[in-house]
Coordinates of C-alpha atoms and ligand atoms in Angstrom, one line a residue:
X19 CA 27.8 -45.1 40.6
X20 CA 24.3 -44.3 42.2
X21 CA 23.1 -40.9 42.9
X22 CA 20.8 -41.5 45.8
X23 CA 21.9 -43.0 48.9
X24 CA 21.6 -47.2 49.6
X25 CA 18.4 -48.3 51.9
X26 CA 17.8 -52.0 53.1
X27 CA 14.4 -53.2 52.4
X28 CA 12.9 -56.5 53.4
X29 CA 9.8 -57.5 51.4
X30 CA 7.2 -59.5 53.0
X31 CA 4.3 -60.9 51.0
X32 CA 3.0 -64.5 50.5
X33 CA 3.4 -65.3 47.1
X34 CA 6.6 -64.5 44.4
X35 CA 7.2 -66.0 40.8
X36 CA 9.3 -68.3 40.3
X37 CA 8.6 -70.0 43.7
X38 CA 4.8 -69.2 43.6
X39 CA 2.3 -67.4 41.7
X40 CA -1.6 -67.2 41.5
X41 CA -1.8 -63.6 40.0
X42 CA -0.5 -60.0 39.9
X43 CA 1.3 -59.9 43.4
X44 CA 3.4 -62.9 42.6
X45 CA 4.6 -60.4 39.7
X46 CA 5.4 -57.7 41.8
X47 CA 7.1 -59.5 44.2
X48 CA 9.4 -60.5 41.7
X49 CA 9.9 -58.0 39.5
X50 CA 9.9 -54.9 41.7
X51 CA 13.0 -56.1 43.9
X52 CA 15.2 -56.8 41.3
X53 CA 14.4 -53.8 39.8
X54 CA 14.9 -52.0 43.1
X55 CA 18.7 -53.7 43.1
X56 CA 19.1 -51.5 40.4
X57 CA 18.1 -48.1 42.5
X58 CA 20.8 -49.0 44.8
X59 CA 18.4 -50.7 47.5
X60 CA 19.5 -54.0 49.4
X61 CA 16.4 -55.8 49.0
X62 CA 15.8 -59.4 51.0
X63 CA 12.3 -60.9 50.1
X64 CA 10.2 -63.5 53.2
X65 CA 8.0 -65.6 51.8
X66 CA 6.2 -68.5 53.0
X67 CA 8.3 -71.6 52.2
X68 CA 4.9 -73.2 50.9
X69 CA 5.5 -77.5 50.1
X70 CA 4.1 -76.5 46.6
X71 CA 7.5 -74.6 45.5
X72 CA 8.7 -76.5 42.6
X73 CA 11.4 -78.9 43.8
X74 CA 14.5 -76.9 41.8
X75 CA 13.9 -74.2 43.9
X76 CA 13.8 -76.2 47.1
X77 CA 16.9 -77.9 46.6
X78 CA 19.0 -75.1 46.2
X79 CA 17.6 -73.2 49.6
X80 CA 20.3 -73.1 51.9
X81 CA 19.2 -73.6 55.7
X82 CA 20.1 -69.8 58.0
X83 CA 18.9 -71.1 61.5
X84 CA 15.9 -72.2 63.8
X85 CA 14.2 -70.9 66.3
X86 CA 10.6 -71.5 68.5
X87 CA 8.0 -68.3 68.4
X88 CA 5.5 -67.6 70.7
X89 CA 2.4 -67.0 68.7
X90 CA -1.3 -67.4 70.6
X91 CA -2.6 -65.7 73.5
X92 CA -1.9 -69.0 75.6
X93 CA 1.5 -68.7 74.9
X94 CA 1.2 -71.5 72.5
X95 CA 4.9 -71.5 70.2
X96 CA 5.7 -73.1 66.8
X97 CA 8.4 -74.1 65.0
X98 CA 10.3 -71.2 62.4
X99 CA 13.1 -72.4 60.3
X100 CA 14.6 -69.7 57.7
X101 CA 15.5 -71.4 54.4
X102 CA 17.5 -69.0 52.0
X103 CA 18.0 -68.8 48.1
X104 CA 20.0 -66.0 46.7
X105 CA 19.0 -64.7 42.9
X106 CA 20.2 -61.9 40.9
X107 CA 21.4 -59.8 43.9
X108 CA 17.6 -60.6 45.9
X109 CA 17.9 -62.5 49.1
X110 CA 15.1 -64.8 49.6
X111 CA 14.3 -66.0 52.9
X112 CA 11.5 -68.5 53.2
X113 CA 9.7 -68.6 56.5
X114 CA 9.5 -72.5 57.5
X115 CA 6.8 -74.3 59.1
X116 CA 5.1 -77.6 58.3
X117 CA 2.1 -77.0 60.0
X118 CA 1.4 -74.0 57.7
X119 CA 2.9 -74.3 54.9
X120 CA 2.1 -77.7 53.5
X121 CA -0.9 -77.3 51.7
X122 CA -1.1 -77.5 47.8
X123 CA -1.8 -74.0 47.3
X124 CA -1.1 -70.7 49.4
X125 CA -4.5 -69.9 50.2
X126 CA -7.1 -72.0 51.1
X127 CA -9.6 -71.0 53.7
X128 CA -10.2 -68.3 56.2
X129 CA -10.4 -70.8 58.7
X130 CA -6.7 -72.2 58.0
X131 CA -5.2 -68.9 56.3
X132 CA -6.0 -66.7 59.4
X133 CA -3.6 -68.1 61.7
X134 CA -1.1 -69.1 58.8
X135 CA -0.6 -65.3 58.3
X136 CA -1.0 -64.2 61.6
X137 CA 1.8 -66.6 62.0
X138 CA 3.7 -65.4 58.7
X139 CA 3.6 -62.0 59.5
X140 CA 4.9 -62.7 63.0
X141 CA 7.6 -65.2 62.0
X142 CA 9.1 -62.7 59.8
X143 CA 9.9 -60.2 61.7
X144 CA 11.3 -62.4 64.3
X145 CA 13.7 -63.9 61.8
X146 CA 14.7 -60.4 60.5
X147 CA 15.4 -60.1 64.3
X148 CA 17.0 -63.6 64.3
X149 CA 19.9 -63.0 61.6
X150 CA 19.9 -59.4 62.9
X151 CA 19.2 -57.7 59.6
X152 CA 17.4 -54.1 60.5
X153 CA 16.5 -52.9 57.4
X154 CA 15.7 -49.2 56.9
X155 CA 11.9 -50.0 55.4
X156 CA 10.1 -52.9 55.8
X157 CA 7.3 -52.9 52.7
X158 CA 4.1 -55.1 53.5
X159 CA 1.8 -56.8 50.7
X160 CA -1.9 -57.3 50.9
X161 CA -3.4 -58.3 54.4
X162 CA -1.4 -61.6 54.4
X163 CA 1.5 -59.3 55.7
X164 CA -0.7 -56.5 57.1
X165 CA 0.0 -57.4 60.9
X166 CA 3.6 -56.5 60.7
X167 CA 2.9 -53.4 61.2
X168 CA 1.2 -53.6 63.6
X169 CA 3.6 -56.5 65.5
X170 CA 6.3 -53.8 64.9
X171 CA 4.7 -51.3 66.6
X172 CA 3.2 -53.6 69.6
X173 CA 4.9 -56.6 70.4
X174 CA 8.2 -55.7 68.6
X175 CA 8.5 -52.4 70.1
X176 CA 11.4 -52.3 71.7
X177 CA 13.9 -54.6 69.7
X178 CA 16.0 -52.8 67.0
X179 CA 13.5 -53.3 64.2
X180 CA 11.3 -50.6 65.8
X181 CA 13.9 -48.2 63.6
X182 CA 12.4 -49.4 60.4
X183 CA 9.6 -47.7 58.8
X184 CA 6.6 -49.5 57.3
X185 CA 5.0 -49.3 53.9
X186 CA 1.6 -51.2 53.0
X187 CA 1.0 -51.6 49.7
X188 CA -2.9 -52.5 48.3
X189 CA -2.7 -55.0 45.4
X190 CA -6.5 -56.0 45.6
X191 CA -8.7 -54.5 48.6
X192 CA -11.4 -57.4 48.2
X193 CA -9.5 -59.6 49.9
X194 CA -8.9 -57.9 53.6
X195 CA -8.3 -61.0 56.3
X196 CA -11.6 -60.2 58.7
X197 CA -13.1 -62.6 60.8
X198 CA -13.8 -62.7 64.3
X199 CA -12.0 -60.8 67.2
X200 CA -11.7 -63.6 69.7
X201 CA -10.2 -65.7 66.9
X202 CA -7.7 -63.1 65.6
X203 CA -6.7 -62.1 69.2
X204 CA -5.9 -66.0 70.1
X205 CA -4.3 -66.6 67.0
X206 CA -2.1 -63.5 66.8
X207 CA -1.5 -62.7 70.5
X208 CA -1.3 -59.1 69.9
X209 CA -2.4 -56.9 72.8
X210 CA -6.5 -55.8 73.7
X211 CA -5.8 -52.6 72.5
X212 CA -5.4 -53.0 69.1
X213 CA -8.7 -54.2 69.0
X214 CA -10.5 -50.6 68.7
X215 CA -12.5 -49.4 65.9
X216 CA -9.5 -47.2 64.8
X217 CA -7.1 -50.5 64.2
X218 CA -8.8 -53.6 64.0
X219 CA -12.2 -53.8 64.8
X220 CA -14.7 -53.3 62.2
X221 CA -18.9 -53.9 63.1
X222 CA -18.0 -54.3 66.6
X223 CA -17.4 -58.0 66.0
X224 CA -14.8 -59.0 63.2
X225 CA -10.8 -57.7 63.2
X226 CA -9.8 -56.8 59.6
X227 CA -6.3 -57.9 59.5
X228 CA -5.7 -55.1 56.5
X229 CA -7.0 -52.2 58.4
X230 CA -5.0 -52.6 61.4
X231 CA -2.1 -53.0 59.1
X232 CA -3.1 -49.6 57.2
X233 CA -3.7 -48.1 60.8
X234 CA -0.3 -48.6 61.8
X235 CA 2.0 -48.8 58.5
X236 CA 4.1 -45.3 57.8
X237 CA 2.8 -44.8 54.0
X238 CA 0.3 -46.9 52.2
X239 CA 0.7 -47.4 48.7
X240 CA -1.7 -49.2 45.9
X241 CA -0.8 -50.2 42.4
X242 CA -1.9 -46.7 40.6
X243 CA -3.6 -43.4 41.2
X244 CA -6.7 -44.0 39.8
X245 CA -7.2 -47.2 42.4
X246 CA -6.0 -44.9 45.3
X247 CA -8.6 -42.4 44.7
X248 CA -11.5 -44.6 43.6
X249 CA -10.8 -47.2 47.1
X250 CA -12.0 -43.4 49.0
X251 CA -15.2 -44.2 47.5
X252 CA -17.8 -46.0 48.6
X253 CA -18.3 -47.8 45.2
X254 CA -14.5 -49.6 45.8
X255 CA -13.5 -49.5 49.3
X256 CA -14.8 -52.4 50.0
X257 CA -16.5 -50.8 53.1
X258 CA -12.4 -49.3 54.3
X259 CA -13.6 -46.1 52.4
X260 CA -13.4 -44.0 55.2
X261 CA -10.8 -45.5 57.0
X262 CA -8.8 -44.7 53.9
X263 CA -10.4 -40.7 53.2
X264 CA -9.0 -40.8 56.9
X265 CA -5.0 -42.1 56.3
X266 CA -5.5 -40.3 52.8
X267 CA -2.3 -38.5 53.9
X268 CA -0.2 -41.4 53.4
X269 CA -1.7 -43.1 50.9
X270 CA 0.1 -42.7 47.1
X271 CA -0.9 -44.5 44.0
X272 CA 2.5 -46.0 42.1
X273 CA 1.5 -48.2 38.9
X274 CA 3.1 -51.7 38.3
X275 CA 5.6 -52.7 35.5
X276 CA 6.3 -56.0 34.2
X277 CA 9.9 -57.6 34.1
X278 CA 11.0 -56.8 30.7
X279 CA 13.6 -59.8 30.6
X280 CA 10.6 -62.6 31.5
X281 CA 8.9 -60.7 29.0
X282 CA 10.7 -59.8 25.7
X283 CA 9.0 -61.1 22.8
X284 CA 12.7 -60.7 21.3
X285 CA 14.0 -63.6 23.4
X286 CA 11.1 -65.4 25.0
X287 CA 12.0 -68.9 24.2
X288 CA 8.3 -70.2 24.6
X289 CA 7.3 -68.3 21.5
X290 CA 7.0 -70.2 18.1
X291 CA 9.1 -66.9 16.0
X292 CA 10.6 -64.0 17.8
X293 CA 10.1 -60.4 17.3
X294 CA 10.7 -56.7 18.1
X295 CA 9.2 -53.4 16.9
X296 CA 11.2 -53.9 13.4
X297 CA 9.0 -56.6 12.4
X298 CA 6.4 -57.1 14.9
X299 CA 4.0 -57.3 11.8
X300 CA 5.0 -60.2 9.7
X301 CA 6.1 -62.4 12.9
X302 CA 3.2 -61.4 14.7
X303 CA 1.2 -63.4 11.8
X304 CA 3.5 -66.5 12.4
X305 CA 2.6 -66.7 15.9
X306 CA -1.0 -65.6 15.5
X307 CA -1.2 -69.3 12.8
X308 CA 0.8 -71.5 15.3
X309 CA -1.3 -70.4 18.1
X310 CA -4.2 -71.0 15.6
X311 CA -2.6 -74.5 15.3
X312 CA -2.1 -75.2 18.1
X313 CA -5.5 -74.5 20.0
X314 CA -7.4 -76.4 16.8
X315 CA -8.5 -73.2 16.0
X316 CA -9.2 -72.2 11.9
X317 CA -6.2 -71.3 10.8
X318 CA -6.3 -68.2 9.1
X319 CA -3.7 -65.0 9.8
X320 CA -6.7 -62.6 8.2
X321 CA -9.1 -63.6 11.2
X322 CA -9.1 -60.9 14.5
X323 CA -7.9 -62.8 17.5
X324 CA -9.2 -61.7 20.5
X325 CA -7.5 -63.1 23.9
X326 CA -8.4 -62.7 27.7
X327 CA -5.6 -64.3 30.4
X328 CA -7.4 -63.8 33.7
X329 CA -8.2 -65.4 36.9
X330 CA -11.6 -66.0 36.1
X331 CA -13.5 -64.3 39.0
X332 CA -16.1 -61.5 39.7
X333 CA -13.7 -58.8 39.5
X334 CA -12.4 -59.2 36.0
X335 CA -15.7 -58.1 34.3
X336 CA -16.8 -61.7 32.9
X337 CA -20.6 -61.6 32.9
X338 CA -20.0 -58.6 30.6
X339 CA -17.9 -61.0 28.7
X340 CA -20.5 -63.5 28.7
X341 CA -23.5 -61.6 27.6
X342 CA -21.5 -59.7 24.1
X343 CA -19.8 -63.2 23.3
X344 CA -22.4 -64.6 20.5
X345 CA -22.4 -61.2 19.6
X346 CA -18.3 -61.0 19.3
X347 CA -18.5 -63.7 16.7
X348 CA -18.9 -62.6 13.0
X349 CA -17.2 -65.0 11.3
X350 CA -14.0 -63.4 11.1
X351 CA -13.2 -63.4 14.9
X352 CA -11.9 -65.7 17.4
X353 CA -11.4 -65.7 20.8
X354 CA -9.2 -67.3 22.8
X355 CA -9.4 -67.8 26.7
X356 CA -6.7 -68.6 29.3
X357 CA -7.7 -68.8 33.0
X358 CA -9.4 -71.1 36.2
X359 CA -11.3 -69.2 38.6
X360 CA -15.2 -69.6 39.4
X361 CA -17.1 -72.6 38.4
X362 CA -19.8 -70.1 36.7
X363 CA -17.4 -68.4 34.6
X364 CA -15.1 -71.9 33.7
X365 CA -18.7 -73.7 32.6
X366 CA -20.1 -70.7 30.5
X367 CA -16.5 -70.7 28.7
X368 CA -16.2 -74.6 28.0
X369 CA -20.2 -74.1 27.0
X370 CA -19.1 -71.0 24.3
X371 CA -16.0 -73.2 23.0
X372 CA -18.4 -75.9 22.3
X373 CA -20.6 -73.9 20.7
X374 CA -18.6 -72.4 18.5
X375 CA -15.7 -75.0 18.1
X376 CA -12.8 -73.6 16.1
X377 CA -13.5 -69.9 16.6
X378 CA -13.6 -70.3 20.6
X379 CA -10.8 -71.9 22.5
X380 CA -11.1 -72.0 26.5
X381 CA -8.3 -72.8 28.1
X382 CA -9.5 -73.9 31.4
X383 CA -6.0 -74.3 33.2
X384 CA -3.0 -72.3 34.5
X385 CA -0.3 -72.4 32.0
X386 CA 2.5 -70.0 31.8
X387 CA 3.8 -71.1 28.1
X388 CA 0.2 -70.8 27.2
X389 CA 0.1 -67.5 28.3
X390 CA 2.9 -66.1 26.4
X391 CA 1.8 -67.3 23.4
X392 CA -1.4 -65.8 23.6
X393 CA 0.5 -62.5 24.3
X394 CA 2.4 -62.7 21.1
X395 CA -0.4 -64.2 18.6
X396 CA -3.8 -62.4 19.4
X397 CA -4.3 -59.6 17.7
X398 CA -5.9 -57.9 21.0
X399 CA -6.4 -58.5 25.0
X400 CA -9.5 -58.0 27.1
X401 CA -9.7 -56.4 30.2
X402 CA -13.0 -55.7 31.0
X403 CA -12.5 -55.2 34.6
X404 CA -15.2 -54.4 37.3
X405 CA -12.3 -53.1 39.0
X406 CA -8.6 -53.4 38.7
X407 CA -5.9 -52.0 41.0
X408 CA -3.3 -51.8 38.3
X409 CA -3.6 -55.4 36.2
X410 CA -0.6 -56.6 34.5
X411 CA -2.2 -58.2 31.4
X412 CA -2.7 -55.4 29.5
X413 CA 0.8 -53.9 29.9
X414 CA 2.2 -57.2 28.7
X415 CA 0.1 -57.4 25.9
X416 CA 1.3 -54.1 24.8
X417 CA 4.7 -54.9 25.0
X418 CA 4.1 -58.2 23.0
X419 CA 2.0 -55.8 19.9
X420 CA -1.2 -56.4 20.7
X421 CA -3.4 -53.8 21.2
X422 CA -5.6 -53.9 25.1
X423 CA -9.6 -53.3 25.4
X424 CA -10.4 -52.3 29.0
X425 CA -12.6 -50.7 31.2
X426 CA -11.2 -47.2 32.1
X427 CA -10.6 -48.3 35.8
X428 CA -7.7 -48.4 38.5
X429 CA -4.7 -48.9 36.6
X430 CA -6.1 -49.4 33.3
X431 CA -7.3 -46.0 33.3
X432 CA -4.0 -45.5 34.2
X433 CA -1.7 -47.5 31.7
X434 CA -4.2 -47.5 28.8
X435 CA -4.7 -44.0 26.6
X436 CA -7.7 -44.4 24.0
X437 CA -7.0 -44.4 20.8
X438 CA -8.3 -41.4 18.7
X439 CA -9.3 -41.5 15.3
X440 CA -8.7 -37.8 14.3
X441 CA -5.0 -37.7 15.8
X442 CA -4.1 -41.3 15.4
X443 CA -2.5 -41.4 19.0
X444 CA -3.4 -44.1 21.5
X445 CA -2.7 -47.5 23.1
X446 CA -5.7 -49.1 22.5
X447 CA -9.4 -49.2 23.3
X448 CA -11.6 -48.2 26.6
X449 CA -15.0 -48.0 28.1
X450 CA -15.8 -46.6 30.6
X451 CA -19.1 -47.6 33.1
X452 CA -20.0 -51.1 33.9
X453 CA -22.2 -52.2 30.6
X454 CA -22.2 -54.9 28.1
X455 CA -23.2 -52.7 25.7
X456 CA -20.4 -50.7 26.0
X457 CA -17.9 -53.4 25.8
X458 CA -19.2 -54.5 22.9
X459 CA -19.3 -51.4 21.2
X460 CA -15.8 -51.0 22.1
X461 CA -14.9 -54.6 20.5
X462 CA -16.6 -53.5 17.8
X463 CA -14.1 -50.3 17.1
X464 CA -11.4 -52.5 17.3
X465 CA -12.9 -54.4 14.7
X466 CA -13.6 -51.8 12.7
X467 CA -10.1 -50.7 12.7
X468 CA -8.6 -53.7 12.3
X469 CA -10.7 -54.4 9.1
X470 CA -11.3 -50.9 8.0
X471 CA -7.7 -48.9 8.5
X472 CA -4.8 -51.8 8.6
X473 CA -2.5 -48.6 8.8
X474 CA -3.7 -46.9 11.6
X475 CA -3.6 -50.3 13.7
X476 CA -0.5 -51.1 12.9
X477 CA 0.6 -48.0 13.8
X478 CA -1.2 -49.0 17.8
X479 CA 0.9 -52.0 17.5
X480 CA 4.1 -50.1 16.6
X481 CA 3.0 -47.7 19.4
X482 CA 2.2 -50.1 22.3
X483 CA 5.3 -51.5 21.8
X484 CA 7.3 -48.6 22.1
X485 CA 5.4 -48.1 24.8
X486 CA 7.9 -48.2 28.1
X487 CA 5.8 -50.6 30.7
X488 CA 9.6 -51.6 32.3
X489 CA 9.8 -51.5 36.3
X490 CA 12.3 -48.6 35.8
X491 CA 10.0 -45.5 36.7
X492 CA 7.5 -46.9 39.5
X493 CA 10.7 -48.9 41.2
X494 CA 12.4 -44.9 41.5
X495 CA 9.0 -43.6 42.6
X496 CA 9.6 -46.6 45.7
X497 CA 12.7 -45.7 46.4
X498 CA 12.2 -42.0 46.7
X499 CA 9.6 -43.3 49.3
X500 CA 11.9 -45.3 50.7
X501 CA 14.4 -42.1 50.9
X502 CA 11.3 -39.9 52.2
X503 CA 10.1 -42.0 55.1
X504 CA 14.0 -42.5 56.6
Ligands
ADP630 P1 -4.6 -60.3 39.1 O1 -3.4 -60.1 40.0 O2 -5.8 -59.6 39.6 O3 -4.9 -61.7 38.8 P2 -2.9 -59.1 37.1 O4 -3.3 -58.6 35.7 O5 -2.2 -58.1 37.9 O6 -4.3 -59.6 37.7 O7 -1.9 -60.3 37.0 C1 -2.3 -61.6 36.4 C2 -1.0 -62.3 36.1 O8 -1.3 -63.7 36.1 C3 -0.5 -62.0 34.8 O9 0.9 -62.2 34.8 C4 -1.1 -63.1 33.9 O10 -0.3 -63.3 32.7 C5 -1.1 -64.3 34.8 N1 -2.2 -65.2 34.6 C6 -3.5 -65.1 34.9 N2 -4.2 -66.2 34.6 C7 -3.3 -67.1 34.1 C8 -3.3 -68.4 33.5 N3 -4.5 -69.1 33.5 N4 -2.2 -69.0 33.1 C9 -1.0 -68.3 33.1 N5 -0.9 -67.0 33.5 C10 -2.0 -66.4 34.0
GLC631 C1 -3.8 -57.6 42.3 C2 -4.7 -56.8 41.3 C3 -4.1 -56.5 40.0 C4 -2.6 -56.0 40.2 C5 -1.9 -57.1 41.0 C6 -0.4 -56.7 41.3 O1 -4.0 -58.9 42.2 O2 -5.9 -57.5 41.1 O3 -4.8 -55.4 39.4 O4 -2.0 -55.8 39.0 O5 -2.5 -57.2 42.3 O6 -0.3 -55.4 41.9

């Protein structure tokens, strides 16, 4: 029996695990419908049906119906086929299109992704309109789904989806979907007047495809508090600052979980040796040597892994990384890297790994097993981050034992509590501004526990993965949204 009363809410976003994944979002999209099922919502999820969904996923889609769309300001229509997959209680309707969608990755270039996800955003609510499912919220990710909104509100006015209310959630405000106005108007065919400095138009020239979805969405939410406030400043709102100080009264900050079944070091098959809290610190030694092993690193349980999974860009605080890294290594540390990402920050990797062969390991590659074993055998996970809306790396490492070092920013300000010496509470270890130095010195405390007070850091580990990181909490705080806004 629930307590609260059932809503319908259809998901829109361009990327979901198991289909498709390139970072955090594809996490969410999973994870927070199913755990929504669970808050008595009826949740249906459109994605892109991109040709790089693994084959065992396209094969069971079942095929809903068909339909032209007009799209462009000529009147130029395409082609939108539903496909439809039902898991655990989440519908998932994939948005087809060849022209689109067959590219080897979701995103590719402005050029090509603008009028992919002018399209997207488009073709989904047309389909929602197509198999007549009105759903009482429809909830927006990113820009790639920011013009639904505003299609709702314009061009969709007066069908029945108008009833719904609109969330648009921020997972990463870097990326906004601007470029020029003729361009966006063609592609999208939405009305002149949504091209005013209040909706679309930013510098007189470009339309920014996320602020006209922020304009016109019913709530906006991003992936924790600390992110919501610090995007009102001019240091991370990627020049929407103001825009955002302005719709402040809608905007809420609800941190991310991770799905506690993917990852239970208990059952994960990809792990060498299982484990839970009751043992977390023998086991933990058994996967720290076959990850050891396995990467050709020394292999020695006594030696202080140190691990970073990351996309390896700009925002995750890498030339911090880069300048401490000689310093990092004492002869009883190793560090292990998992990620692709920018050319700069791949080469200076491979260069350290070289360098130092058998106490560096780059991992220049996208590899989910990897990952997981990384989670369960290093000893503790960087997250040095410029800035980081919520992050999901360091809330799995605490669940898998191992003990996060971030910068206190967006949601790891949020998730991670420093540890303190004299009261022995904590989840790991922070820094706070933007310095090498300060990274460094905050390795170096880890260190320095790790060698110096085995107790107290076993304690962390015991601690961290105690620690509830589950859906369960932020997933109410949606639906009590959801409940608010209808
Ligand atoms: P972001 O979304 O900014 O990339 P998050 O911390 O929210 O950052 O999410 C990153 C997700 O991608 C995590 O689930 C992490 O385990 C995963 N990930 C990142 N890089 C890799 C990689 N090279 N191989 C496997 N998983 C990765
Ligand atoms: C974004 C952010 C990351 C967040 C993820 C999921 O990619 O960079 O911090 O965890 O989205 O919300």
């Amino acid at each position: 029996m629930y307590s609260t009363p059932r809503r319908s809410v259809a998901f829109i976003g361009s990327e979901c695990y198991p289909f498709v994944k390139t970072g955090g979002l594809g996490d969410v999209m999973y994870a927070l419908p199913r755990a929504l099922v669970r808050q008595n919502c009826d949740v249906k999820v459109i994605l892109p049906r991109y040709k790089c969904i693994p084959w065992e996923y396209q094969e069971k889609m079942v095929y809903r119906g068909a339909f032209q769309m007009d799209l462009c300001a000529d009147g130029r229509s395409f082609y939108v086929g539903i496909m439809e997959y039902v898991r655990d209680g989440v519908v998932y309707d994939f948005i087809d299109n060849e022209e689109f969608f067959s590219w080897g990755s979701p995103y590719t270039n402005l050029v090509d992704d603008i009028p992919k996800f002018c399209y997207f955003a488009k073709a989904a609510l047309a389909a929602l309109n197509y198999l007549d499912w009105i759903p009482n919220v429809i909830h927006c990710h990113d820009w790639q789904a920011a013009l639904v909104p505003v299609y709702l509100r314009t061009l969709f006015a007066d069908t029945r989806l108008n009833s719904a209310k609109t969330i648009l959630t921020i997972h990463n405000l870097k990326f906004q979907g601007v470029y020029n106005i003729p361009t966006v108007k063609y592609w999208s065919g939405l009305p002149d007047y949504v091209f005013n400095k209040d909706a679309l138009t930013v510098n007189w020239l470009d339309a920014n495809m996320f602020k006209g979805g922020l304009t016109y969405s019913n709530a906006i939410t991003t992936v924790s508090p600390t992110y919501a406030w610090e995007i009102q400043t001019p240091e991370y709102g990627e020049t929407l600052d103001a825009h955002l100080r302005y719709h402040a009264g809608k905007l809420r900050g609800i941190v991310n979980g991770i799905d506690c079944e993917t990852w239970d070091p208990w059952t994960d098959s990809r792990l060498p040796v299982n484990y839970d809290i009751t043992n977390v610190l023998d086991r933990k030694k058994e996967n720290k040597r076959a990850l050891q092993e396995e990467l050709g690193l020394f292999q020695d349980d006594g030696k202080f892994v140190i691990g970073l999974i990351s996309r390896l860009t700009d925002q995750k605080g890498l030339d911090l990384l880069n300048a401490i890294l000689p310093q990092v290594i004492d002869g009883n540390t190793q560090v292990v890297v998992l990620g692709t990402g920018d050319k700069v920050y791949e080469d200076s990797f491979r260069y350290y790994e070289n360098a130092y062969k058998g106490t560096v390991c780059s991992n220049i590659m996208y590899d989910e097993t990897r990952a997981h074993r990384i989670y369960a055998g290093a000893d503790a996970l960087l997250v040095p981050s410029r800035f980081e809306p919520c992050g999901l790396t360091q809330l799995t490492a605490m669940h898998y034992g191992t003990v996060p070092i971030v910068r206190e920013t967006g949601g790891l300000k949020d998730t991670v509590e420093p540890y303190n010496q004299f009261a022995n509470t904590g989840n790991g270890f922070t820094f706070d501004r933007y310095d090498a130095g300060l990274l460094l010195d905050a390795i170096n405390r880890a260190k320095t526990l790790y060698f110096t007070n085995r107790w107290c850091w076993d304690e962390m580990v015991q601690r961290d993965m105690d620690k509830d990181v589950s859906w369960d909490r932020s997933a109410q705080q949606y639906r009590d949204l959801y409940l608010e806004l209808t």
